[in-house]
Structures are given as structure tokens and as C-alpha cells.
């Protein structure tokens, strides 16, 4: 029984914060201190920023905002970065408050949109703010879950747009993973939103143990003191390396000659974890194909992690989840292999799966029926799938441009899945050892606590017309300069200014050394510098001239021409099969060499111009991959009996020896008094130091100038582009500008220009869906699409779309703007087949025929993006008040795409 003083304190809390008291009485667990602190601040009228590790319970604060909204008769929008997380949160809130109180808006779905509580993706809220949606009336709270997504370089700017544009009367609840500059982010929130409390909680709710697995032996990563690498692990790794590379001590450098090393088979890893009681486990592989292959390996190895009762429960859930998918689509989706893995307790989770499959895996994992999931990093974005153990197979991943090492923040985000609150007393992170993995590096990743949040905000064409329409150009510019991006840039200026002051002090010290009794040593140094720069410029001009001559000689080649490759691995005679001329790139001729190698050459293979030495007959459509074809071609080449050259041709000189300016500078140097100084070279070393530091200081000044007001200057350039093309007229948007204001896409201006030109007006529904795919599709890095455009109307429309894009890019380059994304035709054939009603397998075959391999899950994902664009096109206002036939075609195209497995994937 509580004491009188405890009862008194409880009574005071009820009186001071009655909403929190009611909320706590309905929560089946005791709130942590940071949760109580955030909720109290929220009830006291503050906005809050809560930074805490994955699984710490940040969402309780968001749920309290929902409680406050319902109690006060206001609305609450709960925003998330991805649709899957929105769907999950919607289901959670429906369970808590009932379906009539909760809505969902994700672009794919619109459920009970007028409810007091609406879950949505952040993009949906951004669009509502720009169009002045009536749903914003009586909005009291906005929860921004995973607000650290603001740093995402592709979509992060949307979060800043929402934060800046939300009415100040709306209280924001920002929920973030742990970031090291939370106070800086909080300061910015105060500057744009008013009173905001920052609550930082760094303690994980479940302790996390770090391990390395070598073969089937598990080692603790850290020693007993919790800081350095465990000595037993270090000793075992060194012994392993000596066995694998016994001659390492005889060689210099870090190269190894590893033989006999094989990664631990995935079934063995699962068995080892199972024997230790460390399932369920999520293994992050960073490759979709790798995830699928891991499941197959476990199935082929006969792994079973379920009993008969669990398999019956799995069957029932799978049947319910996939009931709406047509039977012929299930075969294409690899349904039976997928189901077999699930029944064994094993699954893959990645973006290549259709949503129904991913959601089934998520449900089975949460229920403890699937015990081992092989996943890409997308699973770490907030979906509620915690595990007892997380395994990392590698410490690098493809970031969209190159393979890069994991950052400490990424490592923490991934391993944060380990340890289920209320279930596990501890979580476990396991890194699989390989000869390239240094335990010290793993320890560094695991112990680093510096995860700065950096803004990725950049103004776009769509943003510009919306802002100008709402508040005029001057106010819009001021608003952009209040962004977190500009806030961070301005704070960085102080550090640059301090460096400038240090440099200027050093320059004054250098100046004292720059004295020569014979004359002005700085003037002499300037002459030497001008001479060096002029000679370098002439060298560049010579190289440019040679390159132009080589390109011209390659562009003149024809099939059957015999040339000599001057240097490199392919040096010798070669037959040209295809000149490889490209309108926006260097020529890359396809050849067969006298050594029977076939492939494309590049400019680097030709330091001198290509000379045609003869010709041979090349059959039409010669299959250069065929060994027999290559042998026949080489035989015809040798029959020409081309003699070896007497000697290689010399490259053209730089021209410096007879350049007037060079001669004048050399004469001035010789005539200068300092030229005869005995200490001349010592003076020159000081002069070089002075010049180098002076240039660095000038660069720092330019960086300060570039940072101060940088977003405003970019906005000005965007507005000039929109002025020139007729989307803006002073502080007004034109009819074309009002169209652009409703297009949210990376290719927004290109799409708007195509609409104005009417180049898609004559397309039917299936053709429009196919052409629209070129504006959203992004091919994989290694994809080499072959353009197979099914109809003449589509070919003409796509060709004109590309011409419009090229004109836009020309203007962007002139204004110093980043180029708009290029249309990509790799999905056109597949989308056309699907939109005209063909089966899923036919659409996927068409994608393969266009030069790429497309999984069913990827196809569904691209279909949903095409749908989003088509629905935007259908809603774009016509220039006048006349009926718009194009809008009807866009609606029909959207309906044609939204069928079968695509329609099923859009259900909640």
C-alpha cells in the first residue's frame, strides 16, 4: 500500500496533467522516464523532439499525441517514411481506438480520410499543405515518425518542407533514432516552430552483446572491460590468418595470398545460433539475390525450425494473406518455393517481393513462426520486426552509386533490431568473420556514438511554383533560407571564418621570408607561375585537340573497316563490326581483334587517330559471341596481309616551344633581377607556400560566400528558369504554373513541358501508362536496356519526350542548375503489356526482352509509382475550363494498371 506522501504526489500529477494520467492508466506497462518527460512537455503545450535507440519505445509519445487530439476534439496526423510502416501503424491505431476513429492515406490507399486520426506518408502531408487541403482544418498535432529520414539524399527534403509549412498552431512530435546533433536539430526546430523540448535517451531497453562468428565458433567482440577487442578473439583471428596465408611475414605490404578459406555455410550459422538459443534471427545480406539464395541453401540443406502445429498455423496465415492473388500470378511469383521456406521457418525479406509476401513474412516473424529471415537493409526502416539476434554477413553495401563501408549509424540501425523488449533479457549482434574483416574495425563501428543528422533539402520546380503562389517570391525566398539546410550551412561559416583568421596570420609570417636584396621576389614568383600555367594550358589544348581528332576518326569508321589498335591489352589489328557512335557520348566501336577477342573499345585505347588499313566483308547481324564467326572474321583479316608499321606515330607536341606568350614570359624571367640571386630557389619555396596558402584562403572565402544564402540563390535560378518558360509571371503562377504545382516528381518540369506540348494526347490508356513509366523508372546500374517500343505512337511520344528533356537540361546547365533526370525506357514494353491486360508472366518476359531482369516484386513497385504519376496527371488542371480528354485517358490508364497482383498489393 502506498504511503500518504506517495498518494499526495499521485493526486497532484492527476490534477496537473490529467490527460497523461488517463493515458498511463490504459498503457499495460510502466512508462520510462524519457517517455514521461516527453509526454509531460507535450501536455504542457510544447512541441517535442525525442531521440532514442531503435526499440526504446519512442512511439508511445506519438500515441500520447493521438490521445491528446481525441480528448481535445482536434485532429492528429501520424506520418511515416514508407507505406509499409504506415499500414502497420494504421492497424495498431485501429486496434487501440477503433476503425471509425482512424484513417489511412498513402497514395495507394485512402481509408476513412476524414477521421480525427489519419496515418499517412510524409509526401501525402506535404502535398496537402501545398494545395491547402481542407483536411488541415482543426489539425492540432502531427507526429513525424523516423524524422531522422530528413537526411535521406533522395527524399529527405520532404520532411523539411512539412516542418517549415505546417501552421504554427500545430504541435509537432518528432521521433528520431539516436543522432549526435540532436541539440542542433532542436535549435532549428525552435527557430522555425517555436517552443520545442528536446529529449534524448541513449540507453537501449534491452542490452546488446556484440560477437564475431568464425567458422562455427562464437567469440565476444569486446574484452572484460568492455572497451578493447577481446584477446581470445584477436589470437584466434591471427592464428586463422597464419594458417590461410603462411607466407604473409615474407611479403611487404598488406596483400594476402589466402587459400582454402570459405565463408561459413548459412545453414551452419543458423544451426549454431539455434543450439545457443539465439533464434529468431535476422541476417542482413544487402543483396536481394543473396537473400533468396540463402533461403534456398537452407531448404536444400534440410533445415526445419518448426513443428507440425506451427506449420498448420503458417498454412492458415499464408492462405488468408494470398487469397486475393490470381492463381496464374502465384506461379509466376514462385509461390510454392516461398511457401515451402515459410513452413520450415525460413524466409527472405526485400523490396523484390510483392507486398503480400513481405507482409506475410512480417506477420509470421512477429508471431514467432518464422525463425530465420534473410533481409536487405530496407527492413531496418522502422517495420516492427525485432529479433533476438541480428547477423551481418558483410560490413559494406551498395549505396546506389558504389560499394561503401557501413557507417557507425547504419551499423547501429541494423543491429538495433536485436533484443525484443519484454521478451528477451539481452540481444545479440553477430558479425561473420572473413579475412577482410578486422575485429578492431567492427569494435569501432559498435562503439561509435556519433551519428550527425545532415540536411538534404533542395528547392525544386514544383516547390517554387507552390511557394510563389502561396506567398510571393520574396517571402518564399526568406522561408527557404529558414530551412535546416541553410541553418547548418550558416553554422559552418563560423568554423571557416576561424580558419581564415589563422591562415591570414600565417601569411603575414610568410611575407617576412619573401625578401630578396636584388629585387621583388613576389613579382619574380608571379612570372614563374604565369609561365607554368601557360605551358599547362597549351598542354591541355594539345590533348583536347588530339582527343577531338581521335573521336572524329572513330566516328568515321564503318562495319568491315580494318584498323590497328595502337596500344593497350587489345593492341593489334581489328575488324570493326559496329562503330558505336552515340549522340551524347564518345564512340565505342565493337570489334573483333586478330586474337579473336570481341568487345567494345574506348577512347583510351587510341592515343592517336584510327587509320583504316583495309576492309573485309562482315555478314549482316554477325553474332560476335560465336567462336566460329570470330574465327571466320580473323581468317579474312589475315588474308589481307597487312604489313607491320615501321614505327609508332608520334603524338603531336604541346606547341609551347613557339608560343609567343611563353617566349615573352621566359625572356622576362631571365631579365628579372632576382633571376641571378644565389638563394633564388629557397625564396621560391617560400613563395610557393605563400601562394598555396593564399589560394586556400581565397577558397575558404568562396565557400563562405557559397554557403551564405545558398538556397536562396538556387531558388532565384529556379525562378529564372520558370520565368523564361512561362510558369511564373512576377509573383503570380500562370496556367502552366498551376499545372506544374500539381506534379510531384523528380522529373516535374519535363512532365509539365510534355503536357503543355500535348505530345501524349494521342496515346491510348496502355500507351500512356507505358510512356509514363519512362519518367519514373530507374534502371539498375548494370542494366543495358534494348529499346523495344511496341507501337509507333509510343515511339514518337518517347522520342519527343527525350528531345524536350534535352532542351530542359541545356537551359539548366546554362543557369547552373542540376540536370533533370533522363527518361528511361527500360520498363516501357513490360508496362504496355500489363496495361493492355496481358498476364504477369508476359509483362515480365517483355522486361527481360528489353535487356533487364525484373522481379515480380520490383515490377509491382514500379507499377505503383506509375500509378502515382498517372493519378497526378489525371488531377492536373486544364489550362482553361474546357473538358480535358487527356485526364480521362490518364484515369483509364491508372485503372488498367491497378489490377491483379498490383491491386492486391494496395490493400491495407
mmCIF file with all atom_site columns, C-alpha atoms in Angstrom, residues 463-603:
data_model
loop_
_atom_site.group_PDB
_atom_site.id
_atom_site.type_symbol
_atom_site.label_atom_id
_atom_site.label_alt_id
_atom_site.label_comp_id
_atom_site.label_asym_id
_atom_site.label_entity_id
_atom_site.label_seq_id
_atom_site.pdbx_PDB_ins_code
_atom_site.Cartn_x
_atom_site.Cartn_y
_atom_site.Cartn_z
_atom_site.occupancy
_atom_site.B_iso_or_equiv
_atom_site.pdbx_formal_charge
_atom_site.auth_seq_id
_atom_site.auth_comp_id
_atom_site.auth_asym_id
_atom_site.auth_atom_id
_atom_site.pdbx_PDB_model_num
ATOM 1   C CA . UNK A 1 463 ? 8.173  23.666  -54.678 1.00 0.00 ? 463 UNK A CA 1
ATOM 2   C CA . UNK A 1 464 ? 8.989  27.025  -56.263 1.00 0.00 ? 464 UNK A CA 1
ATOM 3   C CA . UNK A 1 465 ? 5.638  27.472  -58.044 1.00 0.00 ? 465 UNK A CA 1
ATOM 4   C CA . UNK A 1 466 ? 3.731  26.367  -54.945 1.00 0.00 ? 466 UNK A CA 1
ATOM 5   C CA . UNK A 1 467 ? 5.615  28.759  -52.674 1.00 0.00 ? 467 UNK A CA 1
ATOM 6   C CA . UNK A 1 468 ? 5.304  31.706  -55.059 1.00 0.00 ? 468 UNK A CA 1
ATOM 7   C CA . UNK A 1 469 ? 1.569  31.026  -55.431 1.00 0.00 ? 469 UNK A CA 1
ATOM 8   C CA . UNK A 1 470 ? 1.113  30.988  -51.663 1.00 0.00 ? 470 UNK A CA 1
ATOM 9   C CA . UNK A 1 471 ? 3.272  33.918  -50.513 1.00 0.00 ? 471 UNK A CA 1
ATOM 10  C CA . UNK A 1 472 ? 5.073  35.628  -53.367 1.00 0.00 ? 472 UNK A CA 1
ATOM 11  C CA . UNK A 1 473 ? 8.702  35.385  -54.419 1.00 0.00 ? 473 UNK A CA 1
ATOM 12  C CA . UNK A 1 474 ? 10.352 37.451  -51.678 1.00 0.00 ? 474 UNK A CA 1
ATOM 13  C CA . UNK A 1 475 ? 8.590  35.722  -48.786 1.00 0.00 ? 475 UNK A CA 1
ATOM 14  C CA . UNK A 1 476 ? 9.213  32.320  -50.406 1.00 0.00 ? 476 UNK A CA 1
ATOM 15  C CA . UNK A 1 477 ? 12.929 33.042  -50.610 1.00 0.00 ? 477 UNK A CA 1
ATOM 16  C CA . UNK A 1 478 ? 13.020 34.056  -46.949 1.00 0.00 ? 478 UNK A CA 1
ATOM 17  C CA . UNK A 1 479 ? 11.169 30.879  -45.997 1.00 0.00 ? 479 UNK A CA 1
ATOM 18  C CA . UNK A 1 480 ? 13.655 28.664  -47.868 1.00 0.00 ? 480 UNK A CA 1
ATOM 19  C CA . UNK A 1 481 ? 16.504 30.390  -46.059 1.00 0.00 ? 481 UNK A CA 1
ATOM 20  C CA . UNK A 1 482 ? 14.928 29.254  -42.791 1.00 0.00 ? 482 UNK A CA 1
ATOM 21  C CA . UNK A 1 483 ? 15.465 25.576  -43.721 1.00 0.00 ? 483 UNK A CA 1
ATOM 22  C CA . UNK A 1 484 ? 17.645 23.231  -41.669 1.00 0.00 ? 484 UNK A CA 1
ATOM 23  C CA . UNK A 1 485 ? 19.983 23.008  -44.677 1.00 0.00 ? 485 UNK A CA 1
ATOM 24  C CA . UNK A 1 486 ? 20.662 26.764  -44.570 1.00 0.00 ? 486 UNK A CA 1
ATOM 25  C CA . UNK A 1 487 ? 20.768 26.681  -40.752 1.00 0.00 ? 487 UNK A CA 1
ATOM 26  C CA . UNK A 1 488 ? 23.569 24.097  -40.873 1.00 0.00 ? 488 UNK A CA 1
ATOM 27  C CA . UNK A 1 489 ? 25.375 25.941  -43.677 1.00 0.00 ? 489 UNK A CA 1
ATOM 28  C CA . UNK A 1 490 ? 25.346 29.198  -41.724 1.00 0.00 ? 490 UNK A CA 1
ATOM 29  C CA . UNK A 1 491 ? 26.633 27.496  -38.557 1.00 0.00 ? 491 UNK A CA 1
ATOM 30  C CA . UNK A 1 492 ? 29.503 26.034  -40.582 1.00 0.00 ? 492 UNK A CA 1
ATOM 31  C CA . UNK A 1 493 ? 30.542 29.544  -41.646 1.00 0.00 ? 493 UNK A CA 1
ATOM 32  C CA . UNK A 1 494 ? 31.898 30.306  -38.158 1.00 0.00 ? 494 UNK A CA 1
ATOM 33  C CA . UNK A 1 495 ? 34.442 27.471  -38.414 1.00 0.00 ? 495 UNK A CA 1
ATOM 34  C CA . UNK A 1 496 ? 35.532 28.604  -41.878 1.00 0.00 ? 496 UNK A CA 1
ATOM 35  C CA . UNK A 1 497 ? 35.989 32.188  -40.693 1.00 0.00 ? 497 UNK A CA 1
ATOM 36  C CA . UNK A 1 498 ? 38.185 30.984  -37.829 1.00 0.00 ? 498 UNK A CA 1
ATOM 37  C CA . UNK A 1 499 ? 40.377 29.074  -40.302 1.00 0.00 ? 499 UNK A CA 1
ATOM 38  C CA . UNK A 1 500 ? 40.678 32.201  -42.468 1.00 0.00 ? 500 UNK A CA 1
ATOM 39  C CA . UNK A 1 501 ? 41.950 34.189  -39.480 1.00 0.00 ? 501 UNK A CA 1
ATOM 40  C CA . UNK A 1 502 ? 44.600 31.512  -38.807 1.00 0.00 ? 502 UNK A CA 1
ATOM 41  C CA . UNK A 1 503 ? 45.637 31.500  -42.470 1.00 0.00 ? 503 UNK A CA 1
ATOM 42  C CA . UNK A 1 504 ? 45.974 35.273  -42.593 1.00 0.00 ? 504 UNK A CA 1
ATOM 43  C CA . UNK A 1 505 ? 48.275 35.229  -39.554 1.00 0.00 ? 505 UNK A CA 1
ATOM 44  C CA . UNK A 1 506 ? 50.460 32.577  -41.247 1.00 0.00 ? 506 UNK A CA 1
ATOM 45  C CA . UNK A 1 507 ? 50.547 34.609  -44.489 1.00 0.00 ? 507 UNK A CA 1
ATOM 46  C CA . UNK A 1 508 ? 51.923 37.595  -42.594 1.00 0.00 ? 508 UNK A CA 1
ATOM 47  C CA . UNK A 1 509 ? 54.687 35.361  -41.214 1.00 0.00 ? 509 UNK A CA 1
ATOM 48  C CA . UNK A 1 510 ? 55.483 34.023  -44.709 1.00 0.00 ? 510 UNK A CA 1
ATOM 49  C CA . UNK A 1 511 ? 55.712 37.580  -46.073 1.00 0.00 ? 511 UNK A CA 1
ATOM 50  C CA . UNK A 1 512 ? 58.666 38.292  -43.795 1.00 0.00 ? 512 UNK A CA 1
ATOM 51  C CA . UNK A 1 513 ? 60.579 35.489  -45.545 1.00 0.00 ? 513 UNK A CA 1
ATOM 52  C CA . UNK A 1 514 ? 59.732 36.801  -49.014 1.00 0.00 ? 514 UNK A CA 1
ATOM 53  C CA . UNK A 1 515 ? 62.506 39.401  -49.297 1.00 0.00 ? 515 UNK A CA 1
ATOM 54  C CA . UNK A 1 516 ? 65.390 39.496  -51.755 1.00 0.00 ? 516 UNK A CA 1
ATOM 55  C CA . UNK A 1 517 ? 68.031 42.248  -51.822 1.00 0.00 ? 517 UNK A CA 1
ATOM 56  C CA . UNK A 1 518 ? 68.172 42.072  -55.637 1.00 0.00 ? 518 UNK A CA 1
ATOM 57  C CA . UNK A 1 519 ? 64.514 42.831  -56.341 1.00 0.00 ? 519 UNK A CA 1
ATOM 58  C CA . UNK A 1 520 ? 60.824 41.974  -55.876 1.00 0.00 ? 520 UNK A CA 1
ATOM 59  C CA . UNK A 1 521 ? 60.785 38.198  -55.318 1.00 0.00 ? 521 UNK A CA 1
ATOM 60  C CA . UNK A 1 522 ? 56.960 38.034  -55.358 1.00 0.00 ? 522 UNK A CA 1
ATOM 61  C CA . UNK A 1 523 ? 56.932 39.606  -58.829 1.00 0.00 ? 523 UNK A CA 1
ATOM 62  C CA . UNK A 1 524 ? 59.503 37.041  -59.967 1.00 0.00 ? 524 UNK A CA 1
ATOM 63  C CA . UNK A 1 525 ? 57.380 34.228  -58.467 1.00 0.00 ? 525 UNK A CA 1
ATOM 64  C CA . UNK A 1 526 ? 54.346 35.588  -60.334 1.00 0.00 ? 526 UNK A CA 1
ATOM 65  C CA . UNK A 1 527 ? 56.206 35.397  -63.667 1.00 0.00 ? 527 UNK A CA 1
ATOM 66  C CA . UNK A 1 528 ? 57.224 31.792  -62.992 1.00 0.00 ? 528 UNK A CA 1
ATOM 67  C CA . UNK A 1 529 ? 53.668 30.898  -62.051 1.00 0.00 ? 529 UNK A CA 1
ATOM 68  C CA . UNK A 1 530 ? 52.239 32.505  -65.205 1.00 0.00 ? 530 UNK A CA 1
ATOM 69  C CA . UNK A 1 531 ? 54.782 30.643  -67.338 1.00 0.00 ? 531 UNK A CA 1
ATOM 70  C CA . UNK A 1 532 ? 53.909 27.321  -65.705 1.00 0.00 ? 532 UNK A CA 1
ATOM 71  C CA . UNK A 1 533 ? 50.169 27.940  -66.107 1.00 0.00 ? 533 UNK A CA 1
ATOM 72  C CA . UNK A 1 534 ? 50.573 28.920  -69.788 1.00 0.00 ? 534 UNK A CA 1
ATOM 73  C CA . UNK A 1 535 ? 52.595 25.776  -70.541 1.00 0.00 ? 535 UNK A CA 1
ATOM 74  C CA . UNK A 1 536 ? 49.995 23.631  -68.759 1.00 0.00 ? 536 UNK A CA 1
ATOM 75  C CA . UNK A 1 537 ? 47.206 25.331  -70.736 1.00 0.00 ? 537 UNK A CA 1
ATOM 76  C CA . UNK A 1 538 ? 48.977 24.626  -74.029 1.00 0.00 ? 538 UNK A CA 1
ATOM 77  C CA . UNK A 1 539 ? 49.417 21.000  -72.972 1.00 0.00 ? 539 UNK A CA 1
ATOM 78  C CA . UNK A 1 540 ? 45.691 20.716  -72.225 1.00 0.00 ? 540 UNK A CA 1
ATOM 79  C CA . UNK A 1 541 ? 44.811 22.316  -75.563 1.00 0.00 ? 541 UNK A CA 1
ATOM 80  C CA . UNK A 1 542 ? 47.046 19.813  -77.329 1.00 0.00 ? 542 UNK A CA 1
ATOM 81  C CA . UNK A 1 543 ? 45.434 16.903  -75.509 1.00 0.00 ? 543 UNK A CA 1
ATOM 82  C CA . UNK A 1 544 ? 41.964 18.250  -76.285 1.00 0.00 ? 544 UNK A CA 1
ATOM 83  C CA . UNK A 1 545 ? 42.845 18.661  -79.946 1.00 0.00 ? 545 UNK A CA 1
ATOM 84  C CA . UNK A 1 546 ? 44.233 15.118  -80.097 1.00 0.00 ? 546 UNK A CA 1
ATOM 85  C CA . UNK A 1 547 ? 41.119 13.765  -78.379 1.00 0.00 ? 547 UNK A CA 1
ATOM 86  C CA . UNK A 1 548 ? 38.842 15.563  -80.871 1.00 0.00 ? 548 UNK A CA 1
ATOM 87  C CA . UNK A 1 549 ? 40.845 14.154  -83.784 1.00 0.00 ? 549 UNK A CA 1
ATOM 88  C CA . UNK A 1 550 ? 40.651 10.628  -82.347 1.00 0.00 ? 550 UNK A CA 1
ATOM 89  C CA . UNK A 1 551 ? 36.877 10.940  -81.787 1.00 0.00 ? 551 UNK A CA 1
ATOM 90  C CA . UNK A 1 552 ? 36.401 12.167  -85.355 1.00 0.00 ? 552 UNK A CA 1
ATOM 91  C CA . UNK A 1 553 ? 38.425 9.259   -86.758 1.00 0.00 ? 553 UNK A CA 1
ATOM 92  C CA . UNK A 1 554 ? 36.376 6.737   -84.746 1.00 0.00 ? 554 UNK A CA 1
ATOM 93  C CA . UNK A 1 555 ? 33.070 8.316   -85.791 1.00 0.00 ? 555 UNK A CA 1
ATOM 94  C CA . UNK A 1 556 ? 34.114 7.847   -89.444 1.00 0.00 ? 556 UNK A CA 1
ATOM 95  C CA . UNK A 1 557 ? 34.523 4.067   -89.084 1.00 0.00 ? 557 UNK A CA 1
ATOM 96  C CA . UNK A 1 558 ? 32.154 1.695   -90.867 1.00 0.00 ? 558 UNK A CA 1
ATOM 97  C CA . UNK A 1 559 ? 31.397 -2.035  -90.414 1.00 0.00 ? 559 UNK A CA 1
ATOM 98  C CA . UNK A 1 560 ? 34.132 -4.087  -92.089 1.00 0.00 ? 560 UNK A CA 1
ATOM 99  C CA . UNK A 1 561 ? 36.890 -1.477  -91.661 1.00 0.00 ? 561 UNK A CA 1
ATOM 100 C CA . UNK A 1 562 ? 40.231 -2.922  -90.564 1.00 0.00 ? 562 UNK A CA 1
ATOM 101 C CA . UNK A 1 563 ? 42.126 -0.738  -88.092 1.00 0.00 ? 563 UNK A CA 1
ATOM 102 C CA . UNK A 1 564 ? 45.164 -1.044  -85.857 1.00 0.00 ? 564 UNK A CA 1
ATOM 103 C CA . UNK A 1 565 ? 44.569 -0.640  -82.133 1.00 0.00 ? 565 UNK A CA 1
ATOM 104 C CA . UNK A 1 566 ? 47.705 1.315   -81.152 1.00 0.00 ? 566 UNK A CA 1
ATOM 105 C CA . UNK A 1 567 ? 48.179 0.284   -77.526 1.00 0.00 ? 567 UNK A CA 1
ATOM 106 C CA . UNK A 1 568 ? 46.765 -1.465  -74.508 1.00 0.00 ? 568 UNK A CA 1
ATOM 107 C CA . UNK A 1 569 ? 45.701 -5.059  -73.977 1.00 0.00 ? 569 UNK A CA 1
ATOM 108 C CA . UNK A 1 570 ? 43.885 -5.153  -77.364 1.00 0.00 ? 570 UNK A CA 1
ATOM 109 C CA . UNK A 1 571 ? 46.817 -3.765  -79.393 1.00 0.00 ? 571 UNK A CA 1
ATOM 110 C CA . UNK A 1 572 ? 46.993 -5.078  -82.957 1.00 0.00 ? 572 UNK A CA 1
ATOM 111 C CA . UNK A 1 573 ? 44.699 -5.425  -85.958 1.00 0.00 ? 573 UNK A CA 1
ATOM 112 C CA . UNK A 1 574 ? 40.913 -5.430  -85.508 1.00 0.00 ? 574 UNK A CA 1
ATOM 113 C CA . UNK A 1 575 ? 37.760 -5.575  -87.651 1.00 0.00 ? 575 UNK A CA 1
ATOM 114 C CA . UNK A 1 576 ? 35.013 -3.043  -86.901 1.00 0.00 ? 576 UNK A CA 1
ATOM 115 C CA . UNK A 1 577 ? 31.571 -4.668  -86.503 1.00 0.00 ? 577 UNK A CA 1
ATOM 116 C CA . UNK A 1 578 ? 29.726 -1.580  -85.224 1.00 0.00 ? 578 UNK A CA 1
ATOM 117 C CA . UNK A 1 579 ? 31.145 1.983   -84.970 1.00 0.00 ? 579 UNK A CA 1
ATOM 118 C CA . UNK A 1 580 ? 29.332 2.524   -81.637 1.00 0.00 ? 580 UNK A CA 1
ATOM 119 C CA . UNK A 1 581 ? 28.563 6.187   -82.296 1.00 0.00 ? 581 UNK A CA 1
ATOM 120 C CA . UNK A 1 582 ? 26.409 7.802   -79.562 1.00 0.00 ? 582 UNK A CA 1
ATOM 121 C CA . UNK A 1 583 ? 24.897 11.323  -79.757 1.00 0.00 ? 583 UNK A CA 1
ATOM 122 C CA . UNK A 1 584 ? 25.816 12.212  -76.152 1.00 0.00 ? 584 UNK A CA 1
ATOM 123 C CA . UNK A 1 585 ? 28.901 10.082  -75.544 1.00 0.00 ? 585 UNK A CA 1
ATOM 124 C CA . UNK A 1 586 ? 32.267 9.106   -77.013 1.00 0.00 ? 586 UNK A CA 1
ATOM 125 C CA . UNK A 1 587 ? 32.363 6.485   -79.786 1.00 0.00 ? 587 UNK A CA 1
ATOM 126 C CA . UNK A 1 588 ? 32.867 2.905   -78.573 1.00 0.00 ? 588 UNK A CA 1
ATOM 127 C CA . UNK A 1 589 ? 33.459 0.695   -81.630 1.00 0.00 ? 589 UNK A CA 1
ATOM 128 C CA . UNK A 1 590 ? 32.596 -3.004  -81.381 1.00 0.00 ? 590 UNK A CA 1
ATOM 129 C CA . UNK A 1 591 ? 35.488 -5.011  -82.866 1.00 0.00 ? 591 UNK A CA 1
ATOM 130 C CA . UNK A 1 592 ? 36.941 -8.482  -83.297 1.00 0.00 ? 592 UNK A CA 1
ATOM 131 C CA . UNK A 1 593 ? 40.739 -8.493  -82.846 1.00 0.00 ? 593 UNK A CA 1
ATOM 132 C CA . UNK A 1 594 ? 43.277 -10.702 -84.557 1.00 0.00 ? 594 UNK A CA 1
ATOM 133 C CA . UNK A 1 595 ? 43.493 -12.677 -81.303 1.00 0.00 ? 595 UNK A CA 1
ATOM 134 C CA . UNK A 1 596 ? 39.728 -13.443 -81.657 1.00 0.00 ? 596 UNK A CA 1
ATOM 135 C CA . UNK A 1 597 ? 38.677 -11.195 -78.768 1.00 0.00 ? 597 UNK A CA 1
ATOM 136 C CA . UNK A 1 598 ? 35.352 -9.415  -79.317 1.00 0.00 ? 598 UNK A CA 1
ATOM 137 C CA . UNK A 1 599 ? 34.121 -6.371  -77.425 1.00 0.00 ? 599 UNK A CA 1
ATOM 138 C CA . UNK A 1 600 ? 33.909 -2.588  -77.384 1.00 0.00 ? 600 UNK A CA 1
ATOM 139 C CA . UNK A 1 601 ? 36.929 -0.329  -77.357 1.00 0.00 ? 601 UNK A CA 1
ATOM 140 C CA . UNK A 1 602 ? 37.039 3.138   -75.860 1.00 0.00 ? 602 UNK A CA 1
ATOM 141 C CA . UNK A 1 603 ? 38.898 6.398   -76.467 1.00 0.00 ? 603 UNK A CA 1
#
